Amino acid sequence: MIAELGQFAIIMALLAAVVQATLPLIGAERLDSRLMNFGGQAALIQMFFATLAFGCLTQAYIVSDFTLLNVAENSHSSKPMLYKITGVWGNHEGSMLLWVLILAVFGAAVAAFGRNLPATLKARVLAIQAMIGVGFLTFLIFTSNPFTRLVTPPLNGNDLNPLLQDPGLAFHPPMLYIGYVGFSVAFSFAIAALIEGKVDAAWARWVRPWTLTAWTFLTGGIVLGSWWAYYELGWGGWWFWDPVENVSFMPWLMGTALLHSAIVVEKRNSLKVWTILLAILTFSLSLIGTFIVRSGLLTSVHAFAVNPERGIFILFLLAIAIGGSLTLFALRAPALKAGGIFSPISREGGLLLNNLLLSTACATVFLGTLYPLFLEAIGGGRVSIGPPFYNNTFVPVMIPLLLLVCVGAHLPWKRADLLGVLGRLKFAGLATIIAALVAWYIADGGPLLAILGLGMASWLLLGTISEWMDRIKLFRAPLSTSWQRAINLPGSVWGMTLAHGGLAIAVAGMIATTAWKVEEVAILKPGETLSVFGTDYRFEGVREITGPNYGAIEGTFVVSQNGEYMATLKPEKRLYNVQKMPTTEAAIHSTFVGDYYAVIGDPDGTGGWTVRIYREPLVTWIWFGCGLMVFAGLVSLADRRLRVGAPADKKQARLPRKAAEASS
């Protein structure tokens, strides 16, 4: 009965989305307040039924209802409760239901918190948001129904993919989805603005918090996925430029450009057409990522769909959403009024250069991701594009961007004196040189490119700190004055400082662990010791352990330096009972200067075991820096100016009575 209720809820959510996609749009055209107001009510109804459907599927997983095909294929009665719940989105059908739920929640949030929006704009935004929902709800009902019953249910299920039975992967997909779907709101605002023919500072103020929310969660989702790959797969890496990684990274790059571009629209009423295009492209990349992962083009732990009908359906949705929005942009964008004029050497110019570099970097990732798929589709054979391609294309684009970030933050609006700005950065430059020399000394002079890279990260961090010090007039005013200015800084300013600082720390970690990573593979017998980069790993042997739904071999390593004990590492090699799939559980001892990382492999048949030992310098800086960026996003969202939004447009008072009633 619960499954039938869930099926009914999906259908009702679709009907609510259809109403929400049509009546408010008609009302905005006719300035009919009753029809426009119905958009908010329909959005709340759609969210209610989407939540009900998701709750029904979750309940089926919790009680192990194997009469449902979805539960039987992706769960097992002995699975821990955490993974029973997270198994709801650990499959294609459940993950698409989660997508629909998040989309409905964002639509309801616009309805609830968009009280200051002009009535016609709010109605059109809700209608566009609902159109996206209609597409995905239709896809869910006709090709990916999570409530399909089995005529003859099994006694137990097939279990969830063991790689997904991990805390990192439990929360990674929801965070990514909030990021992906969150950009749909910016997309809806962009399409609504094109229909109305108006983009101004108030529009940008309304768009920024939604974009920032999506960017923050997408950042967190990418970081969780990277962290999971680092400790779960046993390879000691944190990024491999895998296509599934890239499809989340591309909207992040474009979303970062959108965040910066919206600031120019809000502050200087410039780059309006460009910002609209970025909003369209950012969500389009989210949809393209969905198509690539869910269509069966890729085979990975993330790619659930292998049914060609699903791929064709998503491709059809893709063509309508992206093709239609770009067509509307081509027709309506020329009519938008140009914004203010600014000098190339100005904050506007710096943010524009930031956008161009981020867009170029995104284009290189897009090319490297889709070219192999396109070549195979036209019969050109299979090719593999890996890290060397991105190291030679993406990295050179990002270097000038990182060097210019702190310079751009010092530039004033409209026109700037570049020499004066560089003069204010002279102490940061001197400190950067000192930091690079210290790194050169510690690393014995090389590799040179890595030393320069650490210098670049230092420049970004110190330049960011210098800009913050200028804002509070540190050392140029009494400490009490500086303290008061720091307290009164807006949340968005604190967020910018923390985000740029976090990026600098993460980049330093990426460079260090890539350049100075040490890996040793050996066969050890109990009692033997392996020395890696001045650290001794004494292998104490293995033992068998039993988990809730797996058996495992656990190795023990005692780590010491110069005879002094540091840590005990206990890596595991698990074999899950149902799927008979082995997984690697690395053991890691983390410190400020890096990780000590051990993996247990297979026996050699003579009493020895294959072991892999990694020394990962500064790798913890990656997680700390990225975590600081996520925190920066939350701090920015706490800025009252973003939470309150722009005031209601006074021009609404001059609208006909029906529209004025809708805005009240």
XYZ file of C-alpha atoms in Angstrom:
664
model
C 0.000 0.000 0.000
C 2.895 2.360 0.765
C 4.296 1.811 -2.729
C 0.957 2.629 -4.330
C 0.786 5.797 -2.223
C 4.238 6.749 -3.478
C 3.183 6.126 -7.079
C 0.080 8.263 -6.554
C 2.223 11.027 -5.006
C 4.518 11.174 -8.059
C 1.523 11.508 -10.383
C 0.030 14.246 -8.220
C 3.382 16.060 -8.153
C 3.398 15.943 -11.961
C -0.109 17.398 -12.148
C 0.857 20.175 -9.721
C 3.959 20.910 -11.812
C 1.868 21.127 -14.996
C -0.481 23.629 -13.356
C 2.466 25.589 -11.934
C 4.113 25.700 -15.366
C 1.071 27.133 -17.151
C -1.286 29.241 -15.015
C 1.319 31.643 -13.517
C 2.813 32.196 -16.974
C -0.606 33.088 -18.358
C -1.257 35.261 -15.328
C 1.999 37.172 -15.784
C 1.100 37.859 -19.400
C -2.413 39.062 -18.504
C -1.356 40.697 -15.199
C -3.920 38.511 -13.446
C -3.049 38.360 -9.748
C -5.090 35.230 -9.049
C -3.303 33.156 -11.655
C 0.098 34.491 -10.648
C -0.511 33.759 -6.968
C -1.457 30.188 -7.818
C 2.163 29.514 -8.794
C 3.319 29.673 -5.189
C 0.505 27.418 -3.997
C 1.216 24.876 -6.729
C 4.939 24.910 -5.832
C 4.129 24.022 -2.217
C 1.729 21.270 -3.340
C 4.351 19.852 -5.682
C 6.917 19.797 -2.863
C 4.439 18.054 -0.548
C 3.779 15.218 -2.984
C 7.451 14.876 -3.966
C 8.346 14.619 -0.276
C 5.588 12.051 0.248
C 6.863 9.924 -2.644
C 10.433 10.064 -1.360
C 9.249 9.195 2.138
C 7.367 6.162 0.816
C 10.445 4.846 -0.982
C 12.579 5.458 2.110
C 10.104 3.526 4.248
C 10.269 0.611 1.793
C 14.060 0.508 2.185
C 13.911 0.744 5.958
C 11.549 -2.245 6.281
C 13.262 -4.150 3.412
C 10.141 -4.401 1.275
C 11.446 -6.728 -1.432
C 8.145 -6.696 -3.264
C 9.533 -3.519 -4.868
C 11.965 -4.168 -7.710
C 14.046 -1.158 -6.734
C 14.499 -2.360 -3.147
C 15.172 -5.952 -4.179
C 17.920 -4.876 -6.589
C 19.653 -2.425 -4.262
C 19.192 -3.508 -0.643
C 19.542 -6.420 1.750
C 18.050 -7.140 5.158
C 21.480 -7.421 6.846
C 22.673 -4.055 5.572
C 23.304 -1.420 8.319
C 20.438 1.043 8.719
C 22.518 4.006 7.515
C 23.079 2.289 4.172
C 19.484 1.122 3.951
C 18.461 4.783 4.045
C 21.227 6.074 1.784
C 20.545 3.180 -0.566
C 17.382 5.080 -1.528
C 19.533 7.306 -3.765
C 22.244 4.716 -4.430
C 20.496 3.632 -7.632
C 19.126 5.246 -10.776
C 15.424 5.418 -9.922
C 15.937 6.581 -6.356
C 18.533 9.154 -7.336
C 16.179 10.661 -9.911
C 13.408 10.824 -7.294
C 15.863 12.697 -5.050
C 16.597 15.053 -7.969
C 12.865 15.747 -8.378
C 12.431 16.289 -4.629
C 15.280 18.829 -4.448
C 13.915 20.601 -7.528
C 10.489 20.866 -5.855
C 12.054 22.121 -2.613
C 13.877 24.899 -4.463
C 10.667 25.891 -6.223
C 8.807 26.010 -2.916
C 11.649 28.040 -1.412
C 11.317 30.646 -4.164
C 7.585 30.785 -3.456
C 8.111 31.136 0.298
C 11.077 33.526 0.385
C 10.475 35.518 -2.776
C 7.977 37.917 -1.250
C 9.927 40.973 -2.409
C 10.029 39.756 -5.987
C 7.957 41.629 -8.553
C 4.765 39.634 -9.107
C 5.332 38.972 -12.797
C 8.973 37.943 -12.340
C 8.106 35.591 -9.476
C 5.309 33.988 -11.479
C 7.566 33.400 -14.474
C 10.414 32.031 -12.343
C 8.053 29.536 -10.689
C 6.640 28.551 -14.073
C 10.094 27.900 -15.578
C 11.081 25.949 -12.481
C 7.947 23.833 -12.865
C 8.660 23.156 -16.546
C 11.935 21.537 -15.522
C 10.008 19.532 -12.954
C 7.476 18.379 -15.562
C 10.295 17.000 -17.684
C 11.955 15.036 -14.898
C 8.706 13.824 -13.324
C 7.615 12.516 -16.722
C 10.999 10.824 -17.101
C 10.597 9.282 -13.646
C 7.079 7.947 -14.246
C 7.562 6.511 -17.730
C 11.167 5.256 -17.734
C 12.438 5.090 -14.144
C 9.554 4.221 -11.846
C 10.950 3.428 -8.362
C 7.676 1.798 -7.243
C 7.484 -1.090 -9.730
C 6.181 -4.219 -8.001
C 7.563 -7.734 -8.392
C 5.109 -10.553 -9.047
C 7.339 -13.026 -7.224
C 9.464 -11.141 -4.682
C 12.759 -12.722 -3.522
C 13.415 -13.713 0.083
C 16.224 -11.150 0.202
C 17.758 -8.440 -1.955
C 20.884 -8.124 -4.073
C 22.472 -5.594 -1.684
C 23.853 -2.133 -2.468
C 27.099 -1.743 -4.375
C 29.739 -2.199 -1.627
C 31.644 0.871 -2.826
C 28.585 2.958 -1.936
C 28.384 1.559 1.590
C 30.545 4.292 3.007
C 29.781 7.514 4.944
C 31.486 9.658 2.299
C 29.359 8.266 -0.511
C 26.258 8.297 1.673
C 26.163 12.116 1.715
C 28.092 12.899 -1.469
C 25.148 12.475 -3.930
C 22.616 14.634 -2.023
C 25.124 17.478 -1.741
C 25.954 17.235 -5.443
C 22.270 17.205 -6.336
C 21.536 20.279 -4.241
C 24.323 21.950 -6.176
C 23.165 20.756 -9.595
C 19.502 21.513 -9.010
C 20.189 24.758 -7.171
C 21.508 26.258 -10.378
C 18.062 25.667 -11.871
C 16.825 28.682 -9.900
C 19.434 30.948 -11.506
C 18.431 29.427 -14.852
C 14.750 30.160 -14.179
C 15.560 33.748 -13.189
C 17.568 34.150 -16.403
C 14.751 32.852 -18.635
C 12.183 34.966 -16.778
C 14.380 38.053 -17.246
C 14.679 37.337 -20.968
C 10.895 37.058 -21.241
C 10.407 40.337 -19.366
C 13.303 42.036 -21.130
C 14.706 43.446 -17.898
C 17.915 42.765 -15.988
C 19.003 45.153 -13.258
C 20.772 45.326 -9.907
C 17.683 44.037 -8.074
C 17.562 40.980 -10.347
C 21.212 40.236 -9.586
C 20.570 40.606 -5.843
C 17.778 38.029 -6.074
C 19.897 35.601 -8.109
C 23.019 35.684 -5.944
C 21.783 33.790 -2.830
C 20.381 30.939 -4.926
C 23.580 30.698 -6.955
C 25.679 30.869 -3.797
C 23.632 28.098 -2.169
C 24.096 25.847 -5.194
C 27.820 26.646 -5.416
C 28.367 25.934 -1.717
C 26.689 22.530 -1.801
C 28.317 21.574 -5.094
C 31.710 22.424 -3.600
C 30.941 20.255 -0.582
C 29.746 17.397 -2.791
C 32.872 17.464 -4.960
C 35.122 17.538 -1.893
C 33.292 14.598 -0.291
C 33.651 12.601 -3.504
C 37.348 13.386 -3.734
C 37.914 12.482 -0.084
C 36.025 9.196 -0.550
C 38.099 8.261 -3.609
C 41.274 9.067 -1.670
C 40.678 6.772 1.292
C 38.311 4.146 -0.134
C 39.872 3.108 -3.443
C 43.336 2.547 -1.980
C 45.225 4.337 -4.757
C 46.394 7.308 -2.727
C 45.034 9.874 -5.190
C 42.446 12.596 -4.761
C 41.540 13.422 -8.407
C 41.937 11.485 -11.652
C 40.097 13.641 -14.228
C 37.595 10.837 -14.632
C 34.591 11.874 -16.805
C 32.247 11.399 -13.852
C 34.421 13.734 -11.790
C 34.523 16.233 -14.632
C 30.757 16.489 -15.063
C 30.466 17.889 -11.546
C 33.524 20.113 -11.926
C 32.279 21.871 -15.074
C 29.151 23.455 -13.520
C 31.290 24.378 -10.514
C 33.674 26.345 -12.732
C 30.844 28.050 -14.593
C 28.920 28.648 -11.371
C 31.989 30.340 -9.895
C 32.074 32.654 -12.918
C 28.344 33.324 -12.496
C 28.806 34.302 -8.849
C 31.440 36.880 -9.752
C 29.552 38.162 -12.787
C 26.348 38.716 -10.783
C 28.319 40.983 -8.460
C 29.147 43.264 -11.413
C 25.478 43.410 -12.413
C 24.451 44.244 -8.853
C 27.148 46.823 -8.134
C 27.702 48.431 -11.540
C 24.764 47.338 -13.735
C 27.231 45.890 -16.268
C 27.767 42.467 -17.908
C 24.018 41.817 -17.878
C 23.823 39.806 -21.099
C 26.932 37.843 -20.166
C 25.499 37.000 -16.740
C 22.264 35.746 -18.287
C 24.293 33.496 -20.606
C 26.354 32.172 -17.688
C 23.178 31.282 -15.771
C 21.900 29.335 -18.764
C 25.202 27.561 -19.405
C 25.767 26.645 -15.747
C 22.499 24.752 -15.421
C 22.928 23.357 -18.932
C 26.194 21.777 -17.797
C 24.341 20.263 -14.830
C 21.849 18.730 -17.259
C 24.635 17.498 -19.538
C 26.270 15.842 -16.542
C 22.986 14.152 -15.729
C 22.702 12.884 -19.299
C 26.263 11.538 -19.355
C 25.987 9.740 -16.018
C 22.382 8.539 -16.284
C 22.260 7.594 -19.967
C 24.592 4.606 -19.841
C 27.362 6.342 -21.810
C 29.722 5.757 -18.905
C 30.248 2.696 -16.765
C 31.206 3.599 -13.219
C 30.034 3.393 -9.638
C 28.055 6.590 -10.288
C 26.416 5.519 -13.569
C 23.236 3.581 -12.834
C 21.267 3.750 -16.057
C 21.955 1.262 -18.825
C 18.566 1.442 -20.575
C 18.858 3.199 -23.985
C 15.308 4.560 -23.614
C 16.402 6.531 -20.594
C 19.310 8.033 -22.474
C 17.088 9.053 -25.382
C 14.514 10.576 -23.020
C 17.140 12.605 -21.156
C 18.683 13.686 -24.459
C 15.245 14.886 -25.564
C 14.854 16.883 -22.336
C 18.345 18.240 -22.840
C 17.533 19.432 -26.352
C 14.377 21.220 -25.198
C 15.909 22.861 -22.116
C 19.257 23.902 -23.576
C 18.169 24.443 -27.156
C 15.060 26.368 -26.156
C 16.863 28.578 -23.634
C 19.706 29.426 -26.010
C 17.205 30.188 -28.780
C 15.336 32.533 -26.453
C 18.644 34.119 -25.466
C 19.555 34.717 -29.110
C 16.187 36.368 -29.746
C 15.823 38.452 -26.590
C 19.330 39.279 -25.366
C 20.016 42.001 -27.979
C 17.050 43.951 -26.592
C 18.550 44.199 -23.100
C 19.946 47.623 -22.314
C 23.702 47.893 -22.063
C 25.124 48.605 -18.625
C 27.664 51.079 -17.339
C 31.018 51.700 -18.977
C 34.217 50.815 -17.152
C 37.962 50.897 -17.717
C 39.764 47.611 -18.442
C 41.867 48.278 -15.332
C 39.087 48.204 -12.750
C 37.277 45.726 -10.553
C 34.747 45.184 -13.332
C 37.600 44.434 -15.721
C 39.209 42.083 -13.220
C 35.972 40.176 -12.713
C 35.441 39.991 -16.468
C 38.935 38.522 -16.894
C 38.121 36.112 -14.072
C 35.025 35.030 -16.020
C 36.910 34.568 -19.269
C 39.607 32.426 -17.645
C 37.084 30.292 -15.767
C 35.026 29.814 -18.937
C 38.129 28.832 -20.904
C 39.139 26.371 -18.195
C 35.633 24.904 -18.275
C 35.841 24.600 -22.064
C 39.041 22.547 -21.821
C 37.401 20.156 -19.343
C 34.299 19.981 -21.541
C 36.398 19.115 -24.598
C 38.447 16.502 -22.769
C 35.314 14.886 -21.334
C 33.065 14.798 -24.396
C 35.544 14.344 -27.243
C 36.166 10.621 -26.539
C 32.394 10.022 -26.301
C 31.722 11.925 -29.525
C 34.538 10.165 -31.371
C 33.248 6.756 -30.335
C 29.680 7.697 -31.292
C 30.705 8.483 -34.893
C 32.721 5.282 -35.200
C 36.162 6.788 -34.654
C 37.165 4.203 -32.071
C 37.918 4.550 -28.407
C 40.429 7.040 -27.072
C 41.320 7.883 -23.510
C 42.049 11.404 -22.330
C 43.704 11.511 -18.949
C 45.736 13.745 -16.644
C 48.452 14.702 -19.191
C 45.859 16.465 -21.380
C 44.448 18.465 -18.471
C 47.890 19.248 -17.069
C 48.793 20.824 -20.407
C 45.516 22.672 -21.019
C 43.617 23.319 -17.794
C 46.550 24.129 -15.513
C 48.085 26.868 -17.740
C 44.709 28.640 -17.786
C 44.334 28.498 -14.024
C 47.801 29.869 -13.239
C 47.088 33.476 -14.349
C 43.673 33.277 -12.685
C 45.193 32.392 -9.314
C 47.837 35.084 -9.689
C 45.269 37.766 -10.485
C 42.646 36.910 -7.842
C 44.181 38.941 -5.028
C 45.081 41.787 -7.415
C 41.474 42.025 -8.615
C 40.177 42.147 -5.042
C 42.224 45.334 -4.458
C 40.932 47.107 -7.571
C 38.288 49.825 -7.130
C 35.186 49.991 -9.281
C 35.086 51.793 -12.653
C 38.767 52.835 -12.905
C 41.935 51.830 -11.061
C 45.631 52.657 -10.797
C 47.336 49.308 -11.365
C 50.735 50.510 -10.132
C 49.131 51.827 -6.967
C 47.414 48.489 -6.360
C 50.646 46.558 -6.874
C 52.332 48.978 -4.496
C 49.872 48.008 -1.767
C 50.773 44.370 -2.417
C 54.537 44.862 -2.052
C 54.680 43.316 1.420
C 52.632 40.346 0.235
C 55.043 39.965 -2.684
C 58.069 40.069 -0.379
C 56.511 37.500 1.953
C 55.725 35.301 -1.057
C 59.380 35.314 -2.126
C 60.423 34.356 1.405
C 57.839 31.530 1.472
C 59.086 30.197 -1.879
C 62.701 30.254 -0.667
C 61.708 28.363 2.487
C 59.904 25.756 0.363
C 62.957 25.508 -1.916
C 65.197 24.922 1.105
C 62.939 22.276 2.669
C 62.470 20.444 -0.649
C 66.192 20.508 -1.479
C 65.676 22.722 -4.498
C 63.055 20.937 -6.465
C 61.138 20.285 -8.493
C 61.278 23.923 -9.563
C 57.719 24.077 -10.946
C 56.325 22.810 -7.656
C 58.296 25.447 -5.742
C 56.896 28.150 -8.037
C 53.428 26.682 -7.554
C 53.736 26.931 -3.774
C 54.901 30.503 -4.252
C 51.779 31.181 -6.307
C 49.572 29.724 -3.551
C 51.413 31.860 -0.994
C 50.837 34.952 -3.141
C 47.120 34.224 -3.275
C 46.875 33.662 0.478
C 49.004 36.639 1.486
C 47.352 38.929 -1.054
C 43.944 37.902 0.303
C 45.046 38.637 3.861
C 46.492 41.979 2.698
C 43.147 42.957 1.147
C 41.331 42.088 4.387
C 43.848 44.128 6.390
C 43.254 47.109 4.102
C 39.512 46.876 4.684
C 39.835 47.045 8.452
C 42.797 49.491 8.306
C 44.961 47.186 10.396
C 48.153 48.991 11.550
C 46.789 52.184 9.966
C 44.243 52.931 12.670
C 43.866 52.170 16.381
C 43.293 48.491 17.113
C 39.880 49.279 18.554
C 38.901 50.885 15.264
C 40.206 47.935 13.244
C 38.352 45.527 15.530
C 35.120 47.435 15.105
C 35.542 47.551 11.325
C 36.210 43.793 11.262
C 33.052 43.096 13.268
C 31.002 45.276 10.948
C 32.280 43.717 7.716
C 29.377 42.214 5.741
C 29.096 38.440 5.574
C 29.774 38.478 1.836
C 33.143 40.195 2.427
C 34.114 37.648 5.066
C 32.974 34.936 2.676
C 35.147 36.273 -0.139
C 38.209 36.423 2.118
C 37.665 32.917 3.492
C 36.937 31.451 0.037
C 40.067 32.935 -1.548
C 42.154 31.894 1.461
C 40.706 28.377 1.364
C 41.476 28.140 -2.342
C 45.098 29.124 -1.673
C 45.480 26.481 1.047
C 43.863 23.789 -1.124
C 46.098 24.656 -4.093
C 49.192 24.382 -1.885
C 48.059 20.921 -0.785
C 47.361 19.829 -4.367
C 50.790 20.937 -5.546
C 52.688 19.414 -2.631
C 51.025 16.007 -2.697
C 51.381 15.801 -6.484
C 55.049 16.795 -6.566
C 56.410 15.028 -3.483
C 54.153 12.020 -3.081
C 56.092 8.819 -2.318
C 54.766 5.318 -3.063
C 56.308 1.971 -2.158
C 54.945 -1.473 -3.018
C 56.468 -4.486 -1.304
C 55.764 -7.997 -0.047
C 56.176 -8.190 3.716
C 55.995 -11.049 6.179
C 54.937 -10.472 9.792
C 57.762 -8.821 11.722
C 59.373 -7.197 8.675
C 59.795 -3.432 8.320
C 59.542 -1.177 5.278
C 61.169 2.280 5.376
C 59.481 4.988 3.302
C 60.830 8.533 3.239
C 62.426 8.274 6.675
C 59.435 6.538 8.282
C 59.413 2.881 9.347
C 56.339 0.678 8.866
C 56.604 -2.570 10.860
C 54.157 -5.203 9.593
C 52.689 -7.072 12.573
C 50.564 -9.483 10.539
C 46.886 -9.948 9.642
C 43.737 -11.221 11.300
C 40.227 -12.037 10.158
C 37.385 -9.800 11.343
C 33.644 -9.840 10.712
C 31.486 -6.832 9.940
C 27.692 -6.510 9.823
C 27.479 -7.706 6.211
C 31.060 -8.498 5.247
C 34.158 -10.408 6.244
C 37.594 -8.781 6.165
C 41.305 -9.289 6.498
C 42.815 -6.613 8.737
C 46.529 -5.830 8.611
C 48.449 -4.062 11.356
C 51.358 -1.647 10.839
C 53.248 0.131 13.589
C 54.587 3.437 12.297
C 57.669 5.050 13.835
C 60.281 7.682 13.087
C 63.807 7.509 14.510
C 62.647 4.733 16.789
C 59.786 6.777 18.262
C 56.244 5.423 17.969
C 53.847 7.509 15.832
C 50.715 5.506 15.073
C 49.189 2.103 14.430
C 47.543 1.629 11.028
C 44.973 -1.104 10.409
C 43.989 -1.308 6.728
C 41.336 -3.791 5.660
C 40.477 -5.854 2.619
C 36.740 -6.555 2.780
C 34.617 -9.142 1.005
C 30.876 -8.438 1.112
C 28.666 -11.445 1.782
C 26.009 -10.929 -0.896
C 27.757 -9.470 -3.931
C 31.087 -11.188 -3.182
C 32.812 -7.949 -4.145
C 36.145 -7.008 -2.508
C 36.825 -3.461 -1.387
C 39.906 -1.740 -0.027
C 39.816 0.208 3.225
C 43.002 2.233 3.555
C 44.381 3.122 6.977
C 45.509 6.735 7.273
C 47.284 8.694 9.979
C 46.801 12.386 9.236
C 49.063 15.182 10.444
C 49.504 18.859 9.601
C 52.388 18.069 7.248
C 50.782 15.112 5.489
C 49.323 11.620 5.653
C 50.866 8.239 6.408
C 48.827 5.844 4.288
C 48.828 2.024 4.234
C 46.934 -0.527 2.127
C 46.878 -4.309 2.535
C 46.757 -6.424 -0.627
C 46.752 -10.134 -1.434
C 48.885 -12.920 0.079
C 51.759 -14.261 -1.991
C 51.224 -17.873 -0.885
C 54.461 -18.082 1.127
C 53.396 -16.158 4.232
C 53.956 -12.701 2.792
C 51.414 -10.001 1.920
C 51.440 -7.339 -0.750
C 51.396 -3.908 0.880
C 51.347 -0.395 -0.495
C 52.651 2.519 1.541
C 52.154 6.158 0.573
C 53.571 9.369 1.986
C 51.186 12.200 1.078
C 52.707 15.619 1.871
C 50.198 18.357 2.809
C 47.242 16.375 1.449
C 45.197 17.365 4.503
C 45.487 20.970 3.311
C 43.240 20.063 0.373
C 40.360 19.004 2.617
C 40.898 21.898 5.022
C 41.095 24.481 2.231
C 38.029 23.149 0.442
C 36.154 22.894 3.725
C 37.023 26.544 4.334
C 35.502 27.395 0.953
C 32.269 25.634 1.916
C 32.243 27.505 5.214
C 32.853 30.728 3.279
C 29.734 30.074 1.238
C 27.670 29.611 4.389
C 29.110 32.808 5.887
C 28.210 34.728 2.740
C 24.676 33.369 2.860
C 24.405 34.747 6.381
C 24.820 38.259 4.955
C 21.541 39.975 5.745
C 21.597 41.803 2.407
C 21.345 38.457 0.602
C 18.787 36.954 2.950
C 16.506 39.960 2.760
C 17.048 40.487 -0.949
C 16.335 43.616 -2.885
C 13.388 45.800 -1.929
C 10.212 45.583 -3.908
C 10.315 47.599 -7.083
C 8.465 50.877 -6.607
C 7.399 50.685 -10.209
C 5.087 47.879 -9.216
C 2.816 50.536 -7.773
C 2.167 51.809 -11.274
C 1.085 48.401 -12.565
C -2.601 47.668 -13.094
C -4.521 46.721 -9.989
C -4.442 42.965 -10.581
C -0.646 42.887 -10.716
C -0.325 45.169 -7.691
C -2.513 42.801 -5.707
C -0.260 39.891 -6.700
C 2.829 41.571 -5.278
C 1.215 42.168 -1.887
